[in-house]
Short mmCIF file of C-alpha atoms in Angstrom, two decimals:
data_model
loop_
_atom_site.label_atom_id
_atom_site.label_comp_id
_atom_site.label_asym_id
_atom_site.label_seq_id
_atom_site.Cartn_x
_atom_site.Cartn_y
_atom_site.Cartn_z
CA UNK D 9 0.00 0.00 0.00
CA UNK D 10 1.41 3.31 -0.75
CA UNK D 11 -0.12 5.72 1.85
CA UNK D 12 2.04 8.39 0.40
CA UNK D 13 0.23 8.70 -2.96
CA UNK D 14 -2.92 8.94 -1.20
CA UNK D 15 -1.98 12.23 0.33
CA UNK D 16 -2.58 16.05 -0.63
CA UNK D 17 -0.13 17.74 1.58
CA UNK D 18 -2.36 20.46 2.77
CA UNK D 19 -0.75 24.30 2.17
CA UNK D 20 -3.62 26.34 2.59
CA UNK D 21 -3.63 27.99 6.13
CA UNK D 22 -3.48 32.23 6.07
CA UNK D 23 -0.65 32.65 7.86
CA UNK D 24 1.76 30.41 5.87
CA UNK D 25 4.87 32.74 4.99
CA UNK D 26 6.48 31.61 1.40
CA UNK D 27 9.14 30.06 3.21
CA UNK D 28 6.63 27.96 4.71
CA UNK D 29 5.24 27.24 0.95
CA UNK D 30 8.98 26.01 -0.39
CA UNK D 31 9.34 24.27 2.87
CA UNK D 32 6.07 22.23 2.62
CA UNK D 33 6.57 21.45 -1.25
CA UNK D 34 9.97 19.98 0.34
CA UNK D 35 8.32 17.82 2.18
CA UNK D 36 5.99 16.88 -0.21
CA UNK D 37 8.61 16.08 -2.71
CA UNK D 38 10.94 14.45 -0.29
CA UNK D 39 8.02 11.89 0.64
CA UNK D 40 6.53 11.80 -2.85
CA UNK D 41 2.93 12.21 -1.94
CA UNK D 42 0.51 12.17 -4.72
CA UNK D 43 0.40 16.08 -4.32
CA UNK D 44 0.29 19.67 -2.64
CA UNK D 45 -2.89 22.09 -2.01
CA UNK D 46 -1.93 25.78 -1.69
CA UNK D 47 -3.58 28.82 -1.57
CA UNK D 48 -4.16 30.10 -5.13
CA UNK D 49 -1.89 32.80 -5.07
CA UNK D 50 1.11 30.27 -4.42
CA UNK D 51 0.54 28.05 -7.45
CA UNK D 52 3.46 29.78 -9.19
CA UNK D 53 5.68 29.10 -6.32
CA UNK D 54 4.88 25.39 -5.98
CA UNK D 55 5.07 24.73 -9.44
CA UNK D 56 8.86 25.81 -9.63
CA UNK D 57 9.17 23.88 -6.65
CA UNK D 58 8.33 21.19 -7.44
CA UNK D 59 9.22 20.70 -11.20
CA UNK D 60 10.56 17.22 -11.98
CA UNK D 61 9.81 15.93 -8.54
CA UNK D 62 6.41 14.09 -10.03
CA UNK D 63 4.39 15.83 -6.95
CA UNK D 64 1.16 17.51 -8.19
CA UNK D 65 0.27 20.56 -7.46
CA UNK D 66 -3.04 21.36 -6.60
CA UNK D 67 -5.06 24.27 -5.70
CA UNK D 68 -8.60 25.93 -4.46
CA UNK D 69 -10.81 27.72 -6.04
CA UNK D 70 -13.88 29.60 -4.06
CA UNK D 71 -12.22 29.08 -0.61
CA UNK D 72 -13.14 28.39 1.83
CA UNK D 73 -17.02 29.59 1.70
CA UNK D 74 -17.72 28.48 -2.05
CA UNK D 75 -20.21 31.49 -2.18
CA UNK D 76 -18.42 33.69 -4.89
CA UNK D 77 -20.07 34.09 -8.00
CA UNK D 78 -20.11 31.51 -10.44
CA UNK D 79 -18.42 33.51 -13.49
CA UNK D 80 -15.38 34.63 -10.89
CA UNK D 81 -14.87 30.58 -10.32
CA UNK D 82 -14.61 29.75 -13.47
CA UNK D 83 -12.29 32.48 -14.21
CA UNK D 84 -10.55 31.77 -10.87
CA UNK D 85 -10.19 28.19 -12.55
CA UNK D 86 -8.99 29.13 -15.64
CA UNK D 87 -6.35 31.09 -14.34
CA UNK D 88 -4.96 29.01 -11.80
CA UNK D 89 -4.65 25.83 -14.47
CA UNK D 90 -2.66 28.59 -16.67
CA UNK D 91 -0.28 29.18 -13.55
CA UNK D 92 0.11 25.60 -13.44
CA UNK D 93 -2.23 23.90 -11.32
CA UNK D 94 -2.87 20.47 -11.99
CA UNK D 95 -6.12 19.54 -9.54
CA UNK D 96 -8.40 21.99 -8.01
CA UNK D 97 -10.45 21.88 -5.45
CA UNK D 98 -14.01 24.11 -5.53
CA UNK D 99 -16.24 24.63 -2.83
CA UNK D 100 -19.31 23.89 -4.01
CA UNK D 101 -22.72 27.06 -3.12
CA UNK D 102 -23.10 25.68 0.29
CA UNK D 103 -26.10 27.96 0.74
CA UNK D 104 -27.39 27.26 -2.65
CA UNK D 105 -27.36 23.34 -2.09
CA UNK D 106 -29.16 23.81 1.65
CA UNK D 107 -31.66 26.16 -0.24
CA UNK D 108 -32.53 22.90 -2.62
CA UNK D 109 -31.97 25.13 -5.86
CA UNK D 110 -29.77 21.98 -7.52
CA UNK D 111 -29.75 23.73 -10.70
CA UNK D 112 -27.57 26.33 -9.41
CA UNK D 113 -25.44 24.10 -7.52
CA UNK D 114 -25.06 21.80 -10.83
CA UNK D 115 -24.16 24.99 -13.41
CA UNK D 116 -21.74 26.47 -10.78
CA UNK D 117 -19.76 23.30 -10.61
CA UNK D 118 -19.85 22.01 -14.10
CA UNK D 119 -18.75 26.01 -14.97
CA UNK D 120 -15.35 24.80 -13.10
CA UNK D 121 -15.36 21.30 -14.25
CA UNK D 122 -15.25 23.01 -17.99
CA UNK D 123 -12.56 25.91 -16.97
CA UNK D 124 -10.48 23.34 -15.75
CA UNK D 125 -9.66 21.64 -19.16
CA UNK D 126 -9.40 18.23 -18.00
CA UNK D 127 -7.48 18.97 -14.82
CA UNK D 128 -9.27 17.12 -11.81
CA UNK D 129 -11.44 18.64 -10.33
CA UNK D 130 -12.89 17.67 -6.37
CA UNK D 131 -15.95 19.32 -5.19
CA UNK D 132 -15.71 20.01 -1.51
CA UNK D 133 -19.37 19.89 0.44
CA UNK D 134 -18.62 20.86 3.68
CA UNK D 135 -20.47 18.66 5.28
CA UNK D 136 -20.51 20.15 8.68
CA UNK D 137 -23.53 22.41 7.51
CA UNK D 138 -25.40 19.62 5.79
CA UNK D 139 -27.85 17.14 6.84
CA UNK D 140 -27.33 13.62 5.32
CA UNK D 141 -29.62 14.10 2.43
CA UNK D 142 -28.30 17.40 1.49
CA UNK D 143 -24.42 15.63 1.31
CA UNK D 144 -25.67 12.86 -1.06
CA UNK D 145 -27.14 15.34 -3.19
CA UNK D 146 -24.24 17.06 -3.22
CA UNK D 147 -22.33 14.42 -4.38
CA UNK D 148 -25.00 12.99 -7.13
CA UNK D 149 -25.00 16.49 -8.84
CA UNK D 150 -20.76 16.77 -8.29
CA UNK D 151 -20.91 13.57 -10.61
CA UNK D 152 -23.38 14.84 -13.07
CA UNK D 153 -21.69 18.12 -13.60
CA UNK D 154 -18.42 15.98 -14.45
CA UNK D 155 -16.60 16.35 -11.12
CA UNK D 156 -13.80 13.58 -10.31
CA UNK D 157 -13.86 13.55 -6.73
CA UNK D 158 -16.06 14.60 -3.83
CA UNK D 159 -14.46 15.78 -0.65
CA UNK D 160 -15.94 15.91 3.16
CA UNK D 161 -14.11 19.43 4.01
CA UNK D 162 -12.30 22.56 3.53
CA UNK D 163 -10.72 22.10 7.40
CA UNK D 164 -11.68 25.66 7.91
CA UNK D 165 -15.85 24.86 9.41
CA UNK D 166 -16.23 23.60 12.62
CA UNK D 167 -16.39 19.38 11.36
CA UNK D 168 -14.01 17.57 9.38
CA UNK D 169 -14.10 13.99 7.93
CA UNK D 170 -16.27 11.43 9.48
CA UNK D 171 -16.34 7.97 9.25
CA UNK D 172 -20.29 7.47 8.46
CA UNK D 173 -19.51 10.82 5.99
CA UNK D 174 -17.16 8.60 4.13
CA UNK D 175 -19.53 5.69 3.88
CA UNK D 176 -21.85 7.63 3.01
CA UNK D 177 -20.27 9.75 0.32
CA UNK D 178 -19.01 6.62 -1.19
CA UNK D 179 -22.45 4.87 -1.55
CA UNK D 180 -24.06 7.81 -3.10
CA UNK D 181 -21.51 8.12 -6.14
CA UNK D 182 -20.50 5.76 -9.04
CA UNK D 183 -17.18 3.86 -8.60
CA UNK D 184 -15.15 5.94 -10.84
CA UNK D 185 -15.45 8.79 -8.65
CA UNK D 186 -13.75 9.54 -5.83
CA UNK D 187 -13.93 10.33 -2.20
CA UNK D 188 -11.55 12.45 -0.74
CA UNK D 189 -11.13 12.73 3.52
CA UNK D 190 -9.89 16.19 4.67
CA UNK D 191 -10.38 17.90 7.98
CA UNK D 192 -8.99 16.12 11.05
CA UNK D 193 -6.64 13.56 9.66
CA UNK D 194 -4.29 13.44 11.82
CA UNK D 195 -3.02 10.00 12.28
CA UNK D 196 -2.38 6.65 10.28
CA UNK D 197 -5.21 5.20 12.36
CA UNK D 198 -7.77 7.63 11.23
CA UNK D 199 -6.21 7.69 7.14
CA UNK D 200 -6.46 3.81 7.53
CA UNK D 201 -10.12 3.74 9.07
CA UNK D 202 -11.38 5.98 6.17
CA UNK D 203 -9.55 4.04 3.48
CA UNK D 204 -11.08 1.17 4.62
CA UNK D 205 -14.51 2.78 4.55
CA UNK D 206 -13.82 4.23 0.92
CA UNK D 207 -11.75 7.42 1.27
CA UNK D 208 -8.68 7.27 -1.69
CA UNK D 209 -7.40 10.62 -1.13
CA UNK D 210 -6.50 12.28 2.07
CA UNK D 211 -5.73 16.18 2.51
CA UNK D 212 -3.27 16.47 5.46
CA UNK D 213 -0.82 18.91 7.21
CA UNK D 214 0.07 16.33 9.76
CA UNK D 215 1.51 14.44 6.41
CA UNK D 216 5.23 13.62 8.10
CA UNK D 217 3.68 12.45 11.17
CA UNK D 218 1.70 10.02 9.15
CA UNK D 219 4.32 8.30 6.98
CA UNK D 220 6.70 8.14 9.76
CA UNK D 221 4.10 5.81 11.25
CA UNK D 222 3.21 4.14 8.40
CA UNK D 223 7.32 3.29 7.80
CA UNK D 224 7.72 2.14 11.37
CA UNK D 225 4.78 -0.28 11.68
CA UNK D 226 6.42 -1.71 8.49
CA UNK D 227 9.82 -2.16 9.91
CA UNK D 228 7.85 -3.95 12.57
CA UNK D 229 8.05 -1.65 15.78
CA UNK D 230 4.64 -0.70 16.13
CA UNK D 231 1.34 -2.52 15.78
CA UNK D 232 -0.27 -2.94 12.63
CA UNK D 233 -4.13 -2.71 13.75
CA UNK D 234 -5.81 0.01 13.38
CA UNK D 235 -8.33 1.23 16.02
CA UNK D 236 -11.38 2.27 14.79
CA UNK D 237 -12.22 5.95 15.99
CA UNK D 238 -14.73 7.46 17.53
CA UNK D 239 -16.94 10.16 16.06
CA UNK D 240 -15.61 12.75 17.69
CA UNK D 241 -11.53 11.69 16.83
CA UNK D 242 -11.75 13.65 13.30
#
């Protein structure tokens, strides 16, 4: 298993300086996780980091509220995949989607889906404001609008990744998308609990932490079980 390429090594918080930027595409080169999120206006920066390193680089676009207007995200989009951005990650109208006006919710995402020429795209819900029915709409009308992943959380609202929002995330989509886990993941215990429960993607900051765990329960000096955790460890 390679928990590595499962991670999005999570650049996104305000007061990151850019030495904190080159430092975290370090990391995420020297442990080869699948990629980096930063903040849009660092996209540049990680991209000349990380050239030849085979790290993505991935970005946001209508962070962290997902209420700006649907013509500025696609723009936003469009932009960012010219700076070099290879995934993006859009908060989808939270308002919108609790409001039940689906049509808006659909355009505004498949708006991005199109900016982003082919780039993957992941449609973050924020689930902490929505009720169960509301999330598996959300993720039905992420599909339909051409979306690649759906994602539990920007780690900014007051709720990150669940266990039952993984399971159920994953049973309201078709196989060929996917779910990614962000907000909370903090351990290998809790990235191995949601992979087991569907989660193929994982947005982290605590992404050293992690893999040093992962490579010392394979050299043998920790246990290898898991505990399952409880709904209030994300």
């Amino acid at each position: 298993m390679n928990i590595a390429k499962m991670i999005d090594h999570s650049l996104l918080r305000p007061e990151l300086t850019t030495d904190d930027i080159r430092r975290g595409c370090e990391i995420a080169a020297s442990r080869r996780v699948a990629s980096v999120c930063v903040r849009p206006s660092d996209v540049g920066l990680a991209r000349a980091a990380l050239s030849g390193t085979g790290v993505l680089v991935g970005t946001v676009a209508g962070f962290p509220h997902g209420d700006t207007r649907t013509t500025i995200k696609a723009a936003e989009t469009r932009e960012l995949v010219d700076a070099g951005a290879d995934e993006v990650d859009v908060v989808l109208h939270i308002g919108r989607l609790r409001s039940g006006d689906t049509a808006y919710v659909y355009d505004d995402i498949a708006a991005v889906v199109a900016a982003a020429q082919g780039r993957v795209v992941k449609v973050i819900l924020e689930n902490a404001y929505l009720t169960d029915e509301q999330k598996v709409t959300g993720c039905r009308i992420a599909e339909q609008a051409g979306a690649h992943f759906v994602k539990t959380s920007t780690g900014f609202a007051p709720g990150g990744a669940t266990l039952t929002d993984i399971q159920l995330m994953r049973a309201a989509v078709s196989p060929h998308i996917q779910v990614k886990a962000a907000g909370g993941v903090r351990s290998l215990d809790t990235l191995l609990t949601l992979q087991e429960a569907g989660a193929t993607r994982f947005g982290a900051t605590a992404t050293e932490t992690i893999l040093d765990d992962f490579a010392a329960r394979e050299r043998g000096d920790h246990p290898t079980t898991a505990a399952a955790p409880s709904a209030g460890d994300y």
